[in-house]
Amino acid sequence: MRHHRTAHVDSAQEALLTLGRLVDQALERIRIQRARVELAEALQRHLLPPQLPQLPHIAIAARYTPSRDGLDVGGDWYDAFPMTNGSVGVTIGDVQGHDVEAIAFMGQARTSLRALASVTTDPGEILSRTNDLLISMSCGLFATCCFLTFDPRSGALAISRAGHIPMVWATATGWSGIVLDSGGPPLGILPGETYPVTRRRLTEPGSLVLVTDGVVEGPSCPIEKGLDEVVQLVRGGYDGDPDRLAGDVIKVADLTGHRDDAAVLVVRYAGITPAG
C-alpha cells in the first residue's frame, strides 16, 4: 500500500509541475503578444499625423479607435495638409490586414500620397500614381482610400476614391447625403488603374465627413444602415465643433459590433467669404 501511495504522490507532483510549465508558457506567450500589440500601436501612432492643419475658413478634426478585440492593430489612416495651389488635401484609408506589416504599408501609402500631392493636385492622378508606386514595392498588400482636395477660397471640391467608403456631407440649407461617385479599385492590386474624379463647388457652410468601414459596417449592421446613421449625425452637427462631430460619428462603430479599426475625419468649412 505504501508503494501505491508514493506512486500516486509522485504522479500528482508531476502533473502539477507540468501544469506549472504550461502556465508559464502561456504567460510568456501573453507577454510577447502584449509587447507585439504595444509595439504595433506605438508604430501606428507615430505614422499618423501628430496634428491637423487649421486654415482660414476651414477646421479639421479626426478620431481613431483600435480593433475591439485588442489583439490586432489595423492599418487605418487619415491625413490632411496644405497643397501647392492653396487647396487642402484630405485623405483617409484602410489597409488589408491587422499586423505590423499592415501598419508599415499604411505608412508607405500615406507618405506616397503626400509626396505625389506635391507633384500634381488632381486627386485621380494622385491615386493612380500612388497605386503604381505601391505595386512597385511588391508588398503584397492593398488599401482602400478616399482623397479629396478642397479650396476654401473658391469652394472647389474634387473627390476620388479607391474602393473606399463614400463621403458624407451636410450644408446650412438642409441638404445632406452620401456622395455616390464613381470610384476605382483599391490601391496596390493592378498597375495602370485610373480613378474618376467628382468635382463640385461648395458655396455655403457645411461639413464633409470621411470614415473607414469599421465605423459603418459590422456583424450587427449593414453598411447602408451605418452610413444612414452617420448622415443623421452630420445633418444635426454640421455647424458645431468638428472634434465633437468626429467623436459622435466614431460612436456609430459601437452600434455595428465592429471588430475592425475605425477612423473618422471631419472637414468643416465656413462658406465662401464675399470679396471686398
Coordinates of C-alpha atoms in Angstrom, one line a residue:
M1 CA 0.0 0.0 0.0
R2 CA 2.9 2.4 0.8
H3 CA 4.3 1.8 -2.6
H4 CA 1.0 2.8 -4.3
R5 CA 0.7 5.9 -2.1
T6 CA 4.2 7.0 -3.1
A7 CA 3.4 6.4 -6.8
H8 CA 0.2 8.4 -6.5
V9 CA 2.0 11.4 -4.8
D10 CA 4.8 11.3 -7.5
S11 CA 2.2 11.3 -10.2
A12 CA 0.3 14.3 -8.7
Q13 CA 3.5 16.2 -8.3
E14 CA 4.5 15.6 -11.9
A15 CA 1.1 16.7 -13.1
L16 CA 1.4 19.9 -11.0
L17 CA 4.9 20.6 -12.4
T18 CA 3.6 20.0 -16.0
L19 CA 0.7 22.4 -15.3
G20 CA 3.1 24.9 -13.9
R21 CA 5.2 24.8 -17.0
L22 CA 2.2 25.1 -19.3
V23 CA 1.0 28.2 -17.3
D24 CA 4.5 29.7 -17.5
Q25 CA 4.5 29.1 -21.3
A26 CA 1.0 30.6 -21.7
L27 CA 2.0 33.7 -19.6
E28 CA 5.1 34.1 -21.8
R29 CA 3.1 34.0 -24.9
I30 CA 0.7 36.5 -23.5
R31 CA 3.6 38.8 -22.6
I32 CA 5.0 38.5 -26.1
Q33 CA 1.6 39.1 -27.7
R34 CA 1.1 42.2 -25.5
A35 CA 4.5 43.5 -26.4
R36 CA 3.8 43.0 -30.1
V37 CA 0.5 44.8 -29.8
E38 CA 2.0 47.7 -27.9
L39 CA 4.8 48.0 -30.5
A40 CA 2.2 48.0 -33.3
E41 CA 0.1 50.7 -31.6
A42 CA 3.2 52.8 -31.0
L43 CA 4.2 52.4 -34.6
Q44 CA 0.8 53.4 -35.8
R45 CA 0.6 56.5 -33.6
H46 CA 4.0 57.5 -35.0
L47 CA 2.8 57.1 -38.6
L48 CA -0.4 59.1 -38.1
P49 CA -0.2 62.9 -38.3
P50 CA 0.6 64.5 -34.8
Q51 CA -1.7 67.4 -35.7
L52 CA -4.0 68.5 -38.5
P53 CA -3.8 71.9 -40.2
Q54 CA -6.2 74.7 -39.2
L55 CA -6.7 77.1 -42.1
P56 CA -8.8 80.2 -42.7
H57 CA -12.5 79.4 -43.1
I58 CA -11.8 75.6 -42.5
A59 CA -11.4 73.4 -39.5
I60 CA -10.4 69.7 -39.5
A61 CA -10.7 67.1 -36.8
A62 CA -10.2 63.3 -36.6
R63 CA -10.9 60.4 -34.3
Y64 CA -9.5 56.9 -34.3
T65 CA -10.3 53.7 -32.2
P66 CA -8.3 50.5 -32.4
S67 CA -9.6 47.0 -33.1
R68 CA -12.2 46.0 -30.4
D69 CA -10.6 42.6 -29.7
G70 CA -7.4 44.3 -28.5
L71 CA -5.1 41.7 -30.2
D72 CA -4.8 43.1 -33.7
V73 CA -3.9 46.6 -34.8
G74 CA -5.0 47.6 -38.3
G75 CA -3.8 50.0 -40.9
D76 CA -6.4 52.7 -40.9
W77 CA -5.1 56.2 -41.5
Y78 CA -6.1 59.8 -42.0
D79 CA -4.2 62.9 -43.1
A80 CA -4.7 66.5 -44.1
F81 CA -2.2 69.0 -45.5
P82 CA -1.9 72.3 -47.5
M83 CA -1.3 71.8 -51.2
T84 CA 0.7 73.9 -53.6
N85 CA -2.3 75.5 -55.2
G86 CA -3.8 76.8 -52.0
S87 CA -6.2 73.9 -51.5
V88 CA -6.1 71.4 -48.6
G89 CA -5.6 67.7 -49.4
V90 CA -7.6 65.3 -47.2
T91 CA -7.3 61.6 -47.2
I92 CA -8.5 58.6 -45.3
G93 CA -7.8 54.9 -45.9
D94 CA -7.7 51.3 -44.7
V95 CA -5.0 48.7 -45.3
Q96 CA -5.8 45.0 -45.7
G97 CA -4.7 43.0 -42.6
H98 CA -4.2 43.6 -38.9
D99 CA -0.5 43.3 -38.1
V100 CA 2.8 45.2 -38.2
E101 CA 3.1 44.7 -42.0
A102 CA -0.3 46.4 -42.5
I103 CA 0.8 49.3 -40.4
A104 CA 4.1 49.6 -42.4
F105 CA 2.1 49.5 -45.6
M106 CA -0.1 52.2 -44.2
G107 CA 2.9 54.4 -43.6
Q108 CA 4.1 53.8 -47.2
A109 CA 0.6 54.7 -48.6
R110 CA 0.3 57.9 -46.6
T111 CA 3.8 59.0 -47.4
S112 CA 3.3 58.3 -51.1
L113 CA 0.1 60.2 -51.2
R114 CA 1.7 63.3 -49.6
A115 CA 4.8 63.1 -51.9
L116 CA 2.7 62.8 -55.1
A117 CA 0.4 65.6 -54.0
S118 CA 3.4 67.9 -54.3
V119 CA 3.7 66.9 -58.0
T120 CA 0.0 67.1 -59.0
T121 CA -3.1 68.4 -57.3
D122 CA -5.5 66.2 -59.2
P123 CA -7.0 63.5 -56.8
G124 CA -7.4 60.9 -59.5
E125 CA -3.9 61.3 -60.7
I126 CA -2.5 61.2 -57.2
L127 CA -4.3 57.9 -56.6
S128 CA -3.2 56.4 -59.9
R129 CA 0.4 57.3 -59.3
T130 CA 0.2 56.0 -55.7
N131 CA -1.3 52.8 -56.9
D132 CA 1.6 52.2 -59.3
L133 CA 4.2 53.2 -56.7
L134 CA 2.8 50.8 -54.1
I135 CA 2.7 47.9 -56.6
S136 CA 6.4 48.6 -57.5
M137 CA 7.3 48.0 -53.8
S138 CA 6.0 44.4 -54.1
C139 CA 4.4 44.4 -50.6
G140 CA 1.6 42.1 -51.5
L141 CA -1.0 44.2 -49.6
F142 CA -3.7 46.6 -50.8
A143 CA -5.5 49.5 -49.4
T144 CA -8.8 51.4 -49.9
C145 CA -8.6 55.2 -49.9
C146 CA -10.5 58.4 -50.5
F147 CA -8.6 61.5 -51.5
L148 CA -10.2 64.9 -51.8
T149 CA -9.0 68.4 -52.4
F150 CA -10.9 71.5 -51.2
D151 CA -10.2 75.1 -51.9
P152 CA -11.9 77.2 -49.1
R153 CA -11.4 80.4 -51.1
S154 CA -13.5 79.2 -54.2
G155 CA -15.4 76.3 -52.7
A156 CA -13.9 74.0 -55.3
L157 CA -14.1 70.3 -54.2
A158 CA -12.6 67.3 -56.1
I159 CA -13.0 63.7 -54.8
S160 CA -11.6 60.4 -56.0
R161 CA -12.0 57.0 -54.4
A162 CA -10.1 53.7 -54.5
G163 CA -12.6 51.1 -53.3
H164 CA -13.3 53.1 -50.2
I165 CA -16.5 54.1 -48.2
P166 CA -18.2 57.2 -49.9
M167 CA -18.1 60.6 -48.2
V168 CA -21.0 62.0 -46.2
W169 CA -21.9 65.7 -46.2
A170 CA -24.4 68.3 -45.0
T171 CA -24.9 72.0 -45.5
A172 CA -26.5 75.0 -43.9
T173 CA -29.5 75.0 -46.2
G174 CA -30.5 71.5 -45.0
W175 CA -29.0 69.5 -47.9
S176 CA -27.2 66.3 -46.9
G177 CA -26.4 62.9 -48.2
I178 CA -23.8 60.4 -49.4
V179 CA -21.5 61.1 -52.3
L180 CA -22.2 58.1 -54.5
D181 CA -19.5 59.0 -57.0
S182 CA -17.8 56.5 -59.3
G183 CA -14.6 55.1 -57.8
G184 CA -11.7 52.8 -58.9
P185 CA -10.3 49.6 -57.3
P186 CA -8.2 49.5 -54.1
L187 CA -4.6 50.6 -54.3
G188 CA -1.9 48.0 -54.8
I189 CA -3.8 45.4 -56.8
L190 CA -3.4 46.1 -60.6
P191 CA -1.0 48.6 -62.3
G192 CA -2.2 51.3 -64.6
E193 CA -5.6 51.9 -63.0
T194 CA -7.4 55.1 -63.4
Y195 CA -9.5 56.8 -60.8
P196 CA -12.5 59.0 -61.7
V197 CA -12.8 62.5 -60.1
T198 CA -16.1 64.0 -59.0
R199 CA -16.0 67.9 -58.9
R200 CA -18.3 70.2 -57.1
R201 CA -18.4 73.7 -55.8
L202 CA -19.5 74.4 -52.2
T203 CA -20.7 77.9 -51.6
E204 CA -22.4 77.6 -48.2
P205 CA -21.2 76.5 -44.8
G206 CA -21.2 72.8 -44.1
S207 CA -19.2 69.7 -43.2
L208 CA -17.6 66.8 -45.1
V209 CA -17.1 63.5 -43.2
L210 CA -14.9 60.7 -44.2
V211 CA -14.9 57.3 -42.4
T212 CA -13.4 53.8 -42.6
D213 CA -15.5 50.7 -42.8
G214 CA -15.0 49.9 -39.1
V215 CA -17.3 52.9 -38.4
V216 CA -20.3 51.9 -40.5
E217 CA -20.1 48.2 -41.1
G218 CA -20.1 45.2 -38.8
P219 CA -21.8 42.0 -37.7
S220 CA -24.8 43.9 -36.3
C221 CA -25.1 46.5 -39.1
P222 CA -25.0 46.5 -42.9
I223 CA -23.1 49.4 -44.4
E224 CA -26.2 51.1 -45.7
K225 CA -27.6 51.4 -42.2
G226 CA -24.3 52.6 -40.8
L227 CA -24.0 55.3 -43.4
D228 CA -27.5 56.4 -42.7
E229 CA -26.6 56.8 -39.0
V230 CA -23.7 59.0 -40.0
V231 CA -25.8 61.1 -42.3
Q232 CA -28.2 61.8 -39.4
L233 CA -25.3 62.9 -37.2
V234 CA -23.7 65.1 -39.8
R235 CA -27.0 66.7 -40.6
G236 CA -27.6 67.6 -37.0
G237 CA -24.0 68.7 -36.2
Y238 CA -22.5 70.1 -39.4
D239 CA -22.2 73.6 -37.9
G240 CA -20.8 72.6 -34.5
D241 CA -17.3 71.8 -33.2
P242 CA -15.8 69.4 -35.8
D243 CA -14.0 67.5 -33.0
R244 CA -17.3 66.9 -31.3
L245 CA -18.9 65.7 -34.5
A246 CA -16.0 63.4 -35.1
G247 CA -16.5 62.0 -31.6
D248 CA -20.2 61.5 -32.2
V249 CA -19.6 59.7 -35.6
I250 CA -17.0 57.3 -34.2
K251 CA -19.6 56.1 -31.7
V252 CA -21.6 54.7 -34.6
A253 CA -19.0 51.9 -34.5
D254 CA -20.4 50.8 -31.2
L255 CA -23.7 50.0 -32.9
T256 CA -22.2 47.9 -35.7
G257 CA -20.5 45.3 -33.5
H258 CA -17.3 46.0 -35.4
R259 CA -14.0 44.2 -34.7
D260 CA -12.0 46.4 -37.1
D261 CA -10.2 49.7 -36.5
A262 CA -12.3 52.8 -37.0
A263 CA -11.3 56.3 -38.2
V264 CA -13.2 59.5 -38.8
L265 CA -12.1 62.7 -40.5
V266 CA -14.3 65.8 -40.4
V267 CA -13.8 68.9 -42.6
R268 CA -16.0 71.9 -41.6
Y269 CA -16.0 74.9 -43.9
A270 CA -17.5 78.4 -43.3
G271 CA -18.6 79.0 -46.8
I272 CA -17.2 81.5 -49.4
T273 CA -16.4 84.9 -47.9
P274 CA -17.6 87.7 -50.3
A275 CA -14.7 89.7 -51.8
G276 CA -14.2 93.2 -50.5

